[in-house]
Amino acid sequence: MANPTLTIDLNAAVSNWQALDALSGTSVETAAVVKANAYGLGVSELSKAMSGAGVKSFFVASCEEGAQLRQAIGDRAWIGVFSGHMEGDLSLISQYNLSPMLNSKEQITRHFKTLPNAAFGVQLDTGMNRLGLEPAEWHDLKSELLAKKPELVMSHLSCADTSDHSMNRQQLQVFKALTDGIETRRSLSATGGILLGSEYHFDLTRPGIGLYGGLPFAGAAPVVHTNIPIIQIRDVEIGETVGYSNTWTAQRPSRVATIACGYADGVTRHISNKAHLFHKQTPCPLLGRVSMDMIAVDVTDLQTEPHSLDLLCAHQSVDQIADIAGTIGYEILTSLGPRYNRHYKL
Ligand SMILES: *Cc1c(COP(=O)(O)O)cnc(C)c1O
């Protein structure tokens, strides 16, 4: 078998949720964000594991994702949709009992015209300028909206991964000014906001990346492990080159392993010539360019003949690979792609 293996530790994801939940008071509900197929790891498996551990509320990006989640998880869970009520969402919202987080006047009009008695939440912009009602719009619509009993009023922090960023407090103050005194449940924080402390927690938190083992939750247990089979090993002489565009030249007689994983599997070309793969705990340098389906690795210094190598593992986190690639762990996870043999560990 020449496909790489992606092992997803559901227990680790559940314990990450429990650890994040424990950071807020008992009156604060901790939801789970499972958008983008649970950050690429499998929405059905992850949401069932979370639900089994007591998670009652989930968030997805779109109503299409909400429909898929509902089918996986059954009737009892609450499902919030960040993109709100878009044109064409009507039948999905009613058929799958989704709660759109309405974010514009246009969506509010659409929702009440077509589904006057259906559940909804309201999204406010507190400075990120991505989604949500502007403070002035909220001011105009507030009493009408609150009379219709929204399930949640939420906003989103733009700089919560940087704990001392002044934007955090600024958005907190705007959110409080807009919502203090209302009866509706409130939510401001994703993973980063949970770590900022109890002032940021309100009634419900919405962690995503922390569940899947990524920063800014430094205490997260690793959730993903990728193991990649070696297709062949060859001897390369001094002065010979490896891979597309000859970007690596042997400086010593080398043993070079060709492994079955590439940028089609989310191993970005930006780590060409920079990252390491691991044989047990021994780092082995990645040689030359990452190809679509293959990567070359220097295994000269290994004492035993390897059969496979690890990329994401106990010795190398998604964030370490993200750093090398100049991106964030979120993008590494969501890029992993469909070709892996996926194993879910309980
Ligand atoms: C993605 C997202 C989250 C989860 O964010 P993490 O940083 O992954 O914890 C929460 N709320 C909103 C609005 C989001 O878009």
XYZ file of C-alpha atoms and ligand atoms in Angstrom:
361
model
C 0.000 0.000 0.000
C 1.464 3.308 -1.069
C -0.892 5.795 0.503
C 0.193 7.639 3.628
C -1.619 6.973 6.889
C -3.271 9.672 8.973
C -4.027 8.595 12.521
C -6.443 10.824 14.408
C -6.512 10.441 18.161
C -10.137 11.046 19.159
C -9.264 10.639 22.807
C -6.726 13.436 22.560
C -9.305 15.690 20.888
C -11.813 14.930 23.635
C -9.251 15.617 26.350
C -8.368 18.906 24.644
C -12.042 19.862 24.763
C -12.181 18.893 28.442
C -9.058 20.937 29.182
C -10.480 24.016 27.424
C -13.849 23.494 29.115
C -12.108 23.380 32.499
C -10.620 26.849 31.862
C -14.040 28.489 32.086
C -16.568 28.472 34.911
C -19.223 25.780 35.260
C -21.932 28.170 34.054
C -20.081 28.648 30.742
C -20.911 26.190 27.978
C -18.012 25.017 25.799
C -19.129 24.276 22.241
C -17.039 22.673 19.478
C -16.268 24.238 16.092
C -16.247 21.513 13.424
C -16.253 23.629 10.248
C -14.259 22.543 7.191
C -14.786 18.853 7.964
C -13.545 19.376 11.542
C -10.421 21.198 10.324
C -9.839 18.442 7.794
C -9.936 15.592 10.287
C -13.450 14.193 9.726
C -16.595 15.904 10.941
C -18.556 12.720 11.500
C -15.965 10.990 13.694
C -14.893 14.110 15.576
C -18.400 15.353 16.290
C -19.551 11.944 17.519
C -16.560 11.696 19.830
C -17.245 15.214 21.145
C -20.928 14.495 21.574
C -20.078 11.338 23.504
C -17.944 13.456 25.827
C -20.838 15.813 26.559
C -20.556 18.527 23.889
C -24.054 19.837 23.171
C -23.438 22.668 20.707
C -21.497 22.722 17.460
C -20.612 25.367 14.900
C -20.036 25.011 11.169
C -19.254 27.537 8.434
C -22.175 26.883 6.080
C -25.631 25.322 6.006
C -24.305 22.618 3.685
C -21.836 21.663 6.411
C -24.640 21.871 8.965
C -26.736 19.376 7.003
C -23.833 16.957 6.856
C -23.181 17.348 10.577
C -26.855 16.830 11.451
C -26.915 13.568 9.519
C -23.822 12.380 11.368
C -24.789 13.424 14.851
C -28.561 13.095 15.156
C -31.298 15.347 16.448
C -30.193 16.340 19.903
C -27.160 18.525 19.176
C -27.543 22.257 18.556
C -25.881 23.448 15.319
C -24.932 27.075 14.710
C -23.931 28.348 11.259
C -21.385 31.187 11.082
C -22.271 32.314 7.550
C -25.858 32.814 8.637
C -28.864 32.553 6.323
C -27.701 32.831 2.714
C -29.940 32.763 -0.303
C -30.828 29.124 -1.001
C -30.358 27.999 2.632
C -34.049 27.955 3.497
C -34.716 24.248 3.021
C -31.462 23.186 4.697
C -32.188 25.350 7.743
C -35.659 23.924 8.210
C -34.951 20.339 7.208
C -31.842 20.008 9.388
C -32.835 22.350 12.192
C -29.869 24.705 11.915
C -29.423 27.968 13.764
C -27.994 30.607 11.412
C -25.919 33.376 13.011
C -27.514 36.266 11.104
C -24.892 38.829 10.180
C -26.490 41.542 8.026
C -29.748 43.435 7.582
C -30.263 41.523 4.362
C -30.011 38.165 6.180
C -32.326 39.330 8.948
C -34.963 40.340 6.398
C -34.556 37.054 4.531
C -34.777 34.960 7.684
C -37.890 36.571 9.141
C -39.663 36.677 5.812
C -39.135 33.000 5.057
C -38.806 31.382 8.492
C -40.468 33.719 11.002
C -40.509 31.120 13.777
C -37.167 29.419 13.201
C -34.187 29.615 15.548
C -31.390 32.094 14.913
C -28.459 33.901 16.472
C -27.061 37.360 15.811
C -23.495 38.174 14.883
C -22.036 41.579 15.764
C -18.909 43.162 14.353
C -16.696 44.486 17.137
C -13.756 45.479 14.942
C -12.656 42.549 12.806
C -14.750 43.773 9.880
C -15.441 40.293 8.588
C -19.009 39.332 9.563
C -21.725 40.849 11.666
C -23.923 43.892 12.199
C -22.137 47.198 12.665
C -22.803 48.834 16.054
C -25.111 51.409 14.406
C -27.150 48.685 12.683
C -27.405 46.765 15.964
C -28.574 49.930 17.657
C -31.410 50.289 15.120
C -32.448 46.618 15.086
C -31.712 45.571 18.648
C -35.184 45.718 20.160
C -36.837 44.093 17.154
C -34.241 41.297 17.168
C -34.323 40.701 20.910
C -38.112 40.511 20.810
C -37.748 37.530 18.494
C -35.617 35.764 21.127
C -32.304 34.944 19.466
C -30.494 31.909 20.862
C -27.118 33.649 20.916
C -25.474 37.000 20.326
C -21.883 36.560 19.239
C -18.805 38.324 17.952
C -15.281 37.210 17.043
C -11.836 38.394 18.162
C -9.303 39.190 15.459
C -6.072 39.081 17.533
C -6.753 36.563 20.312
C -3.730 34.452 19.345
C -1.605 37.329 20.689
C -2.575 37.549 24.340
C -1.189 41.052 24.967
C -2.641 42.612 21.814
C -4.592 45.779 22.662
C -7.275 44.799 20.141
C -8.495 42.061 22.518
C -9.511 44.467 25.250
C -10.855 46.934 22.716
C -13.181 44.328 21.186
C -14.179 43.119 24.656
C -15.222 46.646 25.582
C -17.180 47.115 22.357
C -18.930 43.758 22.831
C -19.860 44.605 26.415
C -21.096 48.057 25.444
C -23.305 46.515 22.761
C -24.684 43.632 24.805
C -24.517 44.321 28.556
C -27.958 43.971 30.086
C -29.546 41.763 27.418
C -31.011 38.412 28.419
C -29.741 36.511 25.389
C -26.762 34.216 25.856
C -23.511 35.776 24.638
C -20.360 34.373 23.016
C -17.090 36.091 22.118
C -14.252 33.599 22.353
C -12.692 30.912 20.201
C -9.597 29.015 21.420
C -7.472 32.148 21.804
C -10.152 34.041 23.715
C -10.636 31.177 26.180
C -6.956 31.528 27.084
C -7.364 35.283 27.685
C -9.334 34.649 30.867
C -12.824 34.627 32.316
C -13.795 38.167 31.258
C -13.808 36.884 27.693
C -15.929 33.769 28.305
C -19.516 35.098 28.664
C -22.064 32.231 28.345
C -20.574 30.086 25.626
C -17.116 29.570 24.114
C -16.357 28.284 20.610
C -12.997 26.499 20.429
C -11.836 24.912 17.172
C -8.079 24.636 16.671
C -7.349 23.848 20.314
C -9.468 20.695 20.052
C -7.327 19.509 17.153
C -4.008 20.063 18.915
C -2.975 23.447 17.526
C -1.718 26.795 18.819
C -2.600 29.085 20.495
C -3.529 26.253 22.912
C 0.059 25.381 23.835
C -1.126 22.751 26.309
C -3.030 20.787 23.652
C -2.394 17.078 23.256
C -1.340 16.185 19.692
C -4.239 14.756 17.686
C -2.740 13.943 14.271
C 0.018 11.563 13.260
C 1.087 11.018 9.649
C 3.090 7.944 8.689
C 4.388 7.659 5.136
C 5.601 4.475 3.455
C 8.986 4.387 1.733
C 8.627 3.295 -1.898
C 12.333 2.797 -2.538
C 15.790 3.679 -1.183
C 18.734 4.471 -3.466
C 22.424 5.318 -3.162
C 23.357 8.773 -4.419
C 26.988 9.726 -5.135
C 28.704 13.005 -4.302
C 27.677 15.642 -6.868
C 24.433 13.929 -7.921
C 21.179 15.857 -7.544
C 17.740 14.874 -6.216
C 14.274 15.883 -7.369
C 12.740 18.522 -9.637
C 14.934 21.455 -10.615
C 18.038 19.863 -8.998
C 17.720 21.925 -5.827
C 19.676 19.448 -3.679
C 23.155 18.088 -4.431
C 24.808 15.285 -2.439
C 27.868 16.444 -0.501
C 28.598 12.885 0.663
C 27.613 9.393 -0.483
C 23.966 9.303 0.595
C 21.055 6.922 1.105
C 17.931 8.613 -0.208
C 14.416 7.318 0.527
C 11.493 8.206 -1.747
C 8.305 8.366 0.323
C 4.665 8.262 -0.801
C 3.307 11.676 0.137
C 3.425 15.067 -1.547
C 1.809 18.413 -1.960
C -1.394 16.692 -3.084
C -1.534 15.436 0.508
C -1.133 18.902 1.957
C 2.639 18.685 2.407
C 3.254 22.105 0.968
C 6.128 22.781 -1.445
C 7.123 25.594 0.896
C 8.879 23.038 3.138
C 11.106 21.823 0.258
C 14.725 21.439 1.461
C 13.735 22.735 4.925
C 11.813 20.222 7.021
C 12.652 16.859 8.554
C 10.825 13.569 8.667
C 11.214 11.258 11.613
C 12.219 7.628 11.926
C 11.150 6.915 15.488
C 12.857 9.851 17.224
C 15.596 10.432 14.630
C 15.132 13.465 12.340
C 15.947 12.831 8.642
C 16.326 15.865 6.329
C 13.846 16.388 3.503
C 15.857 16.664 0.253
C 14.985 18.908 -2.671
C 11.511 19.776 -3.888
C 8.321 18.229 -2.590
C 6.593 16.587 -5.603
C 2.870 15.951 -5.989
C 3.020 12.371 -4.682
C 6.560 11.935 -3.417
C 9.264 13.398 -1.222
C 12.963 12.479 -0.988
C 14.490 12.052 2.464
C 18.089 11.580 3.612
C 18.208 8.324 5.602
C 22.013 7.916 5.411
C 22.511 8.170 9.154
C 19.886 5.641 10.232
C 21.256 2.451 11.771
C 18.377 0.268 10.562
C 16.578 -0.011 7.231
C 13.413 2.122 7.559
C 10.077 1.149 5.973
C 8.194 4.344 6.704
C 8.771 7.850 8.081
C 6.628 10.246 10.124
C 5.957 13.890 9.309
C 3.434 15.009 11.943
C 4.184 13.113 15.136
C 5.132 13.457 18.797
C 8.448 15.016 17.685
C 6.988 17.462 15.178
C 3.738 19.352 15.664
C 1.465 20.898 13.045
C 2.679 24.291 14.249
C 6.343 23.418 13.745
C 5.624 22.413 10.144
C 3.477 25.533 9.762
C 6.376 27.707 10.965
C 8.726 26.196 8.401
C 6.097 26.704 5.691
C 5.346 30.291 6.733
C 1.730 29.559 7.633
C -0.405 28.481 10.618
C -1.367 25.067 11.982
C -4.958 25.597 10.806
C -3.819 25.578 7.186
C -1.600 22.509 7.624
C -4.537 20.543 9.096
C -7.160 21.633 6.586
C -4.807 20.853 3.688
C -4.212 17.191 4.565
C -6.438 15.980 1.750
C -8.391 12.852 0.887
C -5.624 10.390 0.012
C -4.602 9.282 3.494
C -5.702 5.975 4.950
C -7.453 7.427 7.968
C -7.416 5.648 11.297
C -9.426 6.907 14.228
C -7.961 5.969 17.572
C -10.231 5.831 20.596
C -13.225 29.345 13.201
C -13.995 30.122 14.192
C -13.941 29.756 15.552
C -12.957 28.745 16.081
O -11.689 29.364 16.097
P -10.374 28.664 16.627
O -9.340 29.718 16.562
O -10.100 27.542 15.685
O -10.637 28.173 18.011
C -14.806 30.399 16.423
N -15.637 31.384 15.991
C -15.682 31.774 14.705
C -16.613 32.872 14.299
C -14.852 31.165 13.763
O -14.888 31.579 12.481
